[in-house]
Coordinates of C-alpha atoms in Angstrom, one line a residue:
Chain A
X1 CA 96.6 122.2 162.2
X2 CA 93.2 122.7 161.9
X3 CA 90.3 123.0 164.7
X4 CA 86.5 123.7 164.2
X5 CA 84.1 125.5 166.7
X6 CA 80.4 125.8 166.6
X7 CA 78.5 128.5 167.5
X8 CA 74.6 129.1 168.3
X9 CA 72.8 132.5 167.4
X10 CA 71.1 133.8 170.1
X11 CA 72.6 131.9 173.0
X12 CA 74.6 134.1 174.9
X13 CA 75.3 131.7 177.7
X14 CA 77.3 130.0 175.3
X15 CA 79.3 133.3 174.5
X16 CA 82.9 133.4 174.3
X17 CA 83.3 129.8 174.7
X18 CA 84.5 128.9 171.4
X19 CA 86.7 132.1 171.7
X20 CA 88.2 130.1 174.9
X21 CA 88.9 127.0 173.5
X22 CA 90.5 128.5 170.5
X23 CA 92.9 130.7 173.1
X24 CA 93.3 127.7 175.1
X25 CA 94.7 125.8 171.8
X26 CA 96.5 128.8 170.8
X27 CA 98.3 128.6 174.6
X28 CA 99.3 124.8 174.2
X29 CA 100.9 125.8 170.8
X30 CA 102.9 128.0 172.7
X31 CA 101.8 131.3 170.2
X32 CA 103.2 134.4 171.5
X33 CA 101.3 135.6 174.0
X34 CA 100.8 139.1 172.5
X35 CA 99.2 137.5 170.1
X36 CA 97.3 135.3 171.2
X37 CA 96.0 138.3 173.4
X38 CA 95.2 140.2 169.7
X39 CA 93.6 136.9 168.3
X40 CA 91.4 136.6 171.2
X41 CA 89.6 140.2 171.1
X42 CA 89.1 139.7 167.2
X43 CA 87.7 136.4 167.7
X44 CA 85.2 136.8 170.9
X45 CA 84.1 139.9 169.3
X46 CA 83.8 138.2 166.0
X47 CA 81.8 135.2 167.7
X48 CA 79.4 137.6 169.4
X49 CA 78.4 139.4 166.6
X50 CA 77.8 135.9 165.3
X51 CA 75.5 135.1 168.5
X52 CA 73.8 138.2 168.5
X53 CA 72.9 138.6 164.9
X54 CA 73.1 134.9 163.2
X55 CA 71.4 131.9 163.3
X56 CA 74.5 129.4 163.9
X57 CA 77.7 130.0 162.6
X58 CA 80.8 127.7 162.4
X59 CA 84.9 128.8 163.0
X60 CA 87.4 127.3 161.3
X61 CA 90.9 128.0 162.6
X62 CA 94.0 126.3 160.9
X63 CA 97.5 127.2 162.0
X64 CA 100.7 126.8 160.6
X65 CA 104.3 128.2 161.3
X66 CA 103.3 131.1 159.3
X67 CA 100.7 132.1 161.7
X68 CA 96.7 131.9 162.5
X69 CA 94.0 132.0 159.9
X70 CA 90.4 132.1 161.6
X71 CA 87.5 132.1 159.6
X72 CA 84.0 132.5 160.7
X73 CA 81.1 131.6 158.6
X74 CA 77.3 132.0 159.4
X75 CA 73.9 131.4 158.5
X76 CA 72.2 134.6 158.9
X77 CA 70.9 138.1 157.6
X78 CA 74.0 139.2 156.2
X79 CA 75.4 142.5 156.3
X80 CA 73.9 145.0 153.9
X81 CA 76.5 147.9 153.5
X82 CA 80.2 146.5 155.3
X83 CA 81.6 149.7 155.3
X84 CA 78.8 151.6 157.3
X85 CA 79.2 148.2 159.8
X86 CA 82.8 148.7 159.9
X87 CA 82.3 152.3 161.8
X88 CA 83.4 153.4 165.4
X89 CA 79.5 153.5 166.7
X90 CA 77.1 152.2 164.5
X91 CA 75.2 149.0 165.6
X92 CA 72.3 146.9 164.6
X93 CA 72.1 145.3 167.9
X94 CA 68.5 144.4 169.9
X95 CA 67.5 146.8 172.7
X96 CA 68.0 142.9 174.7
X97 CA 71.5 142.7 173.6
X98 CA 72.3 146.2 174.1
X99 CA 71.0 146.0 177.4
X100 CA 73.8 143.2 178.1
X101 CA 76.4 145.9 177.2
X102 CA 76.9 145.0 173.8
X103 CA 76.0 146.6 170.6
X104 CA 78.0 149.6 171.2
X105 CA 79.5 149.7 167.5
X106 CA 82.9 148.8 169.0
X107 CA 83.2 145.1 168.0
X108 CA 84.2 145.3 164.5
X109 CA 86.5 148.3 165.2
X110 CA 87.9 146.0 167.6
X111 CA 88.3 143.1 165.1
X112 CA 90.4 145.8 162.8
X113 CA 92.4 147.1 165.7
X114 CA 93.7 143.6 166.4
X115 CA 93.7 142.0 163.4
X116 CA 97.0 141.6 161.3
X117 CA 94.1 141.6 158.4
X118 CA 90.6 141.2 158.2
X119 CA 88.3 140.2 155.5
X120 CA 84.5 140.7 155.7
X121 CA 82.2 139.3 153.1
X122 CA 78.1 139.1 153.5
X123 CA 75.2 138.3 151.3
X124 CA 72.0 139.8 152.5
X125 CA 69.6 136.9 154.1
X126 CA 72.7 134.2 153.4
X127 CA 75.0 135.4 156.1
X128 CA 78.4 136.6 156.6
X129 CA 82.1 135.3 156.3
X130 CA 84.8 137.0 158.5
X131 CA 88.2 136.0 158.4
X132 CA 91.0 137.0 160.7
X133 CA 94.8 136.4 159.9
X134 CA 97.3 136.6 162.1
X135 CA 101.2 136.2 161.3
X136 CA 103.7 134.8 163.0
X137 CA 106.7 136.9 161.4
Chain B
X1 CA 98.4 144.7 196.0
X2 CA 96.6 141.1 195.5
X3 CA 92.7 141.0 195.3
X4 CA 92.3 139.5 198.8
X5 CA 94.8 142.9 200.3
X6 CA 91.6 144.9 197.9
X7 CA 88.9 143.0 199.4
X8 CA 90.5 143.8 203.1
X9 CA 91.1 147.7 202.6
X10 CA 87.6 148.4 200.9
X11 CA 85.7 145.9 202.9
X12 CA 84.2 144.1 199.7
X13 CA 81.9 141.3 199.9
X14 CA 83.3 137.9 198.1
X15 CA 80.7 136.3 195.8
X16 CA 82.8 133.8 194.3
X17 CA 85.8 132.4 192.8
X18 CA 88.1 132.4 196.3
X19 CA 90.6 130.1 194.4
X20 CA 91.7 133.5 192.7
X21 CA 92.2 135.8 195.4
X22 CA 95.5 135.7 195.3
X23 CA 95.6 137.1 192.0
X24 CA 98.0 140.1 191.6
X25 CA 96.5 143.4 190.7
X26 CA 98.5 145.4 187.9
X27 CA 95.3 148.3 187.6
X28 CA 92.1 148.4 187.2
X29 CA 89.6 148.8 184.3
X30 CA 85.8 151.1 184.6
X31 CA 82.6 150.1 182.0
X32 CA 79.8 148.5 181.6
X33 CA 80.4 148.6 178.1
X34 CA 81.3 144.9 177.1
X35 CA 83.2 145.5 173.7
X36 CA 85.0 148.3 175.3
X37 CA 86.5 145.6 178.4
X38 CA 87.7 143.6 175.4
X39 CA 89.2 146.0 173.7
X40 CA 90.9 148.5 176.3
X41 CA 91.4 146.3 179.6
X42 CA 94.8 144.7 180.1
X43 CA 95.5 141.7 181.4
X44 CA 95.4 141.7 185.5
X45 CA 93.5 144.5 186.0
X46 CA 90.2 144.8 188.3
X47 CA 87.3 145.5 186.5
X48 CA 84.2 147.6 187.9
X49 CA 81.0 147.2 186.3
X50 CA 77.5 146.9 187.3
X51 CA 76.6 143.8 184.6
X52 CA 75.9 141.2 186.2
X53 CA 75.3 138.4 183.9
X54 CA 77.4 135.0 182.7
X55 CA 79.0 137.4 180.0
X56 CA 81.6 139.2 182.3
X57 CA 82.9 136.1 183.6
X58 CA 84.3 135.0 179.5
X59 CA 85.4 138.7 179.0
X60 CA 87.1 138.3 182.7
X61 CA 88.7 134.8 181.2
X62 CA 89.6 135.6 177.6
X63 CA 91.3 139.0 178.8
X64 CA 93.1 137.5 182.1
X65 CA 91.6 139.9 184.7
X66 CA 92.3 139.8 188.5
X67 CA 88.7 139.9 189.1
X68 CA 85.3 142.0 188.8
X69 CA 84.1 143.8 191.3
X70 CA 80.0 144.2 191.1
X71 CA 78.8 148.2 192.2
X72 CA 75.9 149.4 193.9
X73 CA 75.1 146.5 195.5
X74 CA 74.3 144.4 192.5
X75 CA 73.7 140.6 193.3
X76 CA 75.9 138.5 190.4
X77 CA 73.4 135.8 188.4
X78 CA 73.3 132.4 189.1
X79 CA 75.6 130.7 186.1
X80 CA 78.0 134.2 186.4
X81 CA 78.8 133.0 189.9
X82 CA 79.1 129.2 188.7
X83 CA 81.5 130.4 185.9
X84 CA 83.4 132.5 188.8
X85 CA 84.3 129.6 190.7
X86 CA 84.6 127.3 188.0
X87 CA 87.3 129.3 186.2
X88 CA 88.7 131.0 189.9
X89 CA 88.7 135.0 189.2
X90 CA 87.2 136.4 192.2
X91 CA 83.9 138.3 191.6
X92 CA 83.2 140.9 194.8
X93 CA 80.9 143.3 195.5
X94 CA 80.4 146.7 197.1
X95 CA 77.3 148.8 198.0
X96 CA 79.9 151.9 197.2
X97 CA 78.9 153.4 193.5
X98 CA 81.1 153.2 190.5
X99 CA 82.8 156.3 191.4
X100 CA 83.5 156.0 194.9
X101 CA 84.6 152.7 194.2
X102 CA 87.0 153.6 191.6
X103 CA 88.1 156.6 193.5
X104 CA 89.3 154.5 196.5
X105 CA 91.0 151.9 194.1
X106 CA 92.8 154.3 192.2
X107 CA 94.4 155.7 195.8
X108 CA 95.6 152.0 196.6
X109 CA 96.8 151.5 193.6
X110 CA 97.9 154.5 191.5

């Protein structure tokens, strides 16, 4: 099965809601519900970093029996050096987003904690693919 | 203890989302931090925070909190409360401190 979900940079009124649709879908499947619970803190965390740093970004999530693939791509400034993102405390964030509680450096720890696997790739000023799989065995 | 027995014994104020008040409490959850909710709160806890905006209520949704109990007498934003009672997870508040707060619900609770 396949579902898409948009999302738009900079709106965090919008926040989260793709992240609830796809858990909603993920529900009616009847997934397990310790995994949906993983799937849902990669993804939210995955579309906030999306709102907060991108332009618009787009999540594709197919399912099989196998288990969940989600991948988000954006249109944004990319992600110079991955592995300095990827660690416990560093963030790019605004003062603004910070301010909301966000940008603590814990969202793409999160991603990997929860994640069965996760797969970053970015090109500076192009934007940023993430991809999140999840199995079902 | 369900959020309404909470609301009694501490005296908080309801905001929004009554529908939910009968939601069971299994423990409760302390940051302002929003990745760290996502990451380390469990489903049916209370969380105590003092953000106030829309954002709390999705973390409160995706995660499957009992509710979210607003600190030091902070006032919730307009489209938080609307989400509140839109999705039914209680959001109350107190004009006790985070610590005093927590302090009494960890007695209740513990």
């Amino acid at each position: 099965m396949h579902f898409e979900y948009q999302i738009e940079g900079g709106n965090f009124t919008r926040a989260g809601f793709a992240s609830s649709e796809i858990k909603k879908m993920l529900k009616q499947l009847n997934v397990d519900l310790g995994i949906i619970k993983r799937t849902v803190v990669a993804t939210y965390e995955a579309e906030v970093n999306v709102v907060a740093h991108a332009y618009s970004g787009t999540i594709y999530v197919d399912v099989d029996e196998k288990g969940i693939v989600i991948k988000l791509v954006d249109e944004g400034p990319g992600i110079p050096d991955i592995e300095q993102a990827m660690k416990e405390g560093y963030s790019t964030a605004s003062s603004k987003v910070r301010e909301m509680g966000f940008g603590a450096g814990m969202g793409l720890p999160n991603m990997k904690k929860n994640a069965d696997e996760l797969n970053i790739t970015s090109e500076v000023e192009k934007g940023t693919t993430v991809e999140i799989r999840m199995g079902f065995g | 203890m369900t959020v309404e027995q909470l609301k009694e014994k501490l005296g908080l104020k309801v905001f929004g989302g009554e529908q939910g008040l009968g939601n069971e409490i299994s423990g409760g959850y302390v940051s302002d931090l929003l990745s760290d909710v996502m990451g380390n709160s469990d489903t049916g806890q209370v969380w105590v925070t003092l953000q106030t905006h829309k954002n709390v209520m999705a973390i409160a949704s995706l995660k499957d909190l009992a509710a979210i109990i607003l600190v030091n007498n902070h006032q919730p934003e307009e489209d938080t409360l609307a989400q509140s009672n839109e999705e039914g997870i209680p959001l109350l508040g107190t004009d006790m401190s985070t610590f005093e707060l927590s302090g009494k619900i960890y007695e209740l609770i513990k």
